[in-house]
Amino acid sequence: KMSQVQVRVPEKLLETLDRWVEEGRFKSRSDAIRVILSQYEE
C-alpha cells in the first residue's frame, strides 16, 4: 500500500529533482523520492 505525504523542500532541490526527471533518470518526482529514500534506508 502506498501512502501520500506532503513535504516542503528548498526550491534548488526541487529544480534538481525536475532536472533528473527531464534527463530520464526517474519517471517522476515521486519516483525519484521513493528510489532515493529506499537507497538511503539500506
PDB file of C-alpha atoms in Angstrom, residues 6-36:
ATOM      1  CA  GLN A   6       3.271  16.413   1.592  1.00  0.00           C
ATOM      2  CA  VAL A   7       6.778  17.789   2.108  1.00  0.00           C
ATOM      3  CA  ARG A   8       8.429  21.162   1.783  1.00  0.00           C
ATOM      4  CA  VAL A   9      11.774  21.272   0.002  1.00  0.00           C
ATOM      5  CA  PRO A  10      14.073  24.122  -0.969  1.00  0.00           C
ATOM      6  CA  GLU A  11      13.468  25.430  -4.490  1.00  0.00           C
ATOM      7  CA  LYS A  12      17.000  24.469  -5.560  1.00  0.00           C
ATOM      8  CA  LEU A  13      16.392  20.837  -4.562  1.00  0.00           C
ATOM      9  CA  LEU A  14      13.125  20.800  -6.485  1.00  0.00           C
ATOM     10  CA  GLU A  15      14.952  22.110  -9.551  1.00  0.00           C
ATOM     11  CA  THR A  16      17.436  19.246  -9.197  1.00  0.00           C
ATOM     12  CA  LEU A  17      14.605  16.694  -8.961  1.00  0.00           C
ATOM     13  CA  ASP A  18      12.947  18.167 -12.042  1.00  0.00           C
ATOM     14  CA  ARG A  19      16.226  18.068 -13.975  1.00  0.00           C
ATOM     15  CA  TRP A  20      16.696  14.387 -13.093  1.00  0.00           C
ATOM     16  CA  VAL A  21      13.173  13.647 -14.328  1.00  0.00           C
ATOM     17  CA  GLU A  22      13.793  15.595 -17.553  1.00  0.00           C
ATOM     18  CA  GLU A  23      17.054  13.671 -18.073  1.00  0.00           C
ATOM     19  CA  GLY A  24      15.135  10.413 -17.736  1.00  0.00           C
ATOM     20  CA  ARG A  25      16.875   9.307 -14.560  1.00  0.00           C
ATOM     21  CA  PHE A  26      13.461   8.984 -12.879  1.00  0.00           C
ATOM     22  CA  LYS A  27       9.880   8.725 -14.147  1.00  0.00           C
ATOM     23  CA  SER A  28       8.574  11.455 -11.841  1.00  0.00           C
ATOM     24  CA  ARG A  29       9.365  13.465  -8.733  1.00  0.00           C
ATOM     25  CA  SER A  30       7.604  10.817  -6.669  1.00  0.00           C
ATOM     26  CA  ASP A  31       9.635   8.063  -8.288  1.00  0.00           C
ATOM     27  CA  ALA A  32      12.872   9.943  -7.549  1.00  0.00           C
ATOM     28  CA  ILE A  33      11.965  10.447  -3.903  1.00  0.00           C
ATOM     29  CA  ARG A  34      10.922   6.785  -3.468  1.00  0.00           C
ATOM     30  CA  VAL A  35      14.149   5.492  -5.033  1.00  0.00           C
ATOM     31  CA  ILE A  36      16.381   7.874  -3.083  1.00  0.00           C
TER      32      ILE A  36
END
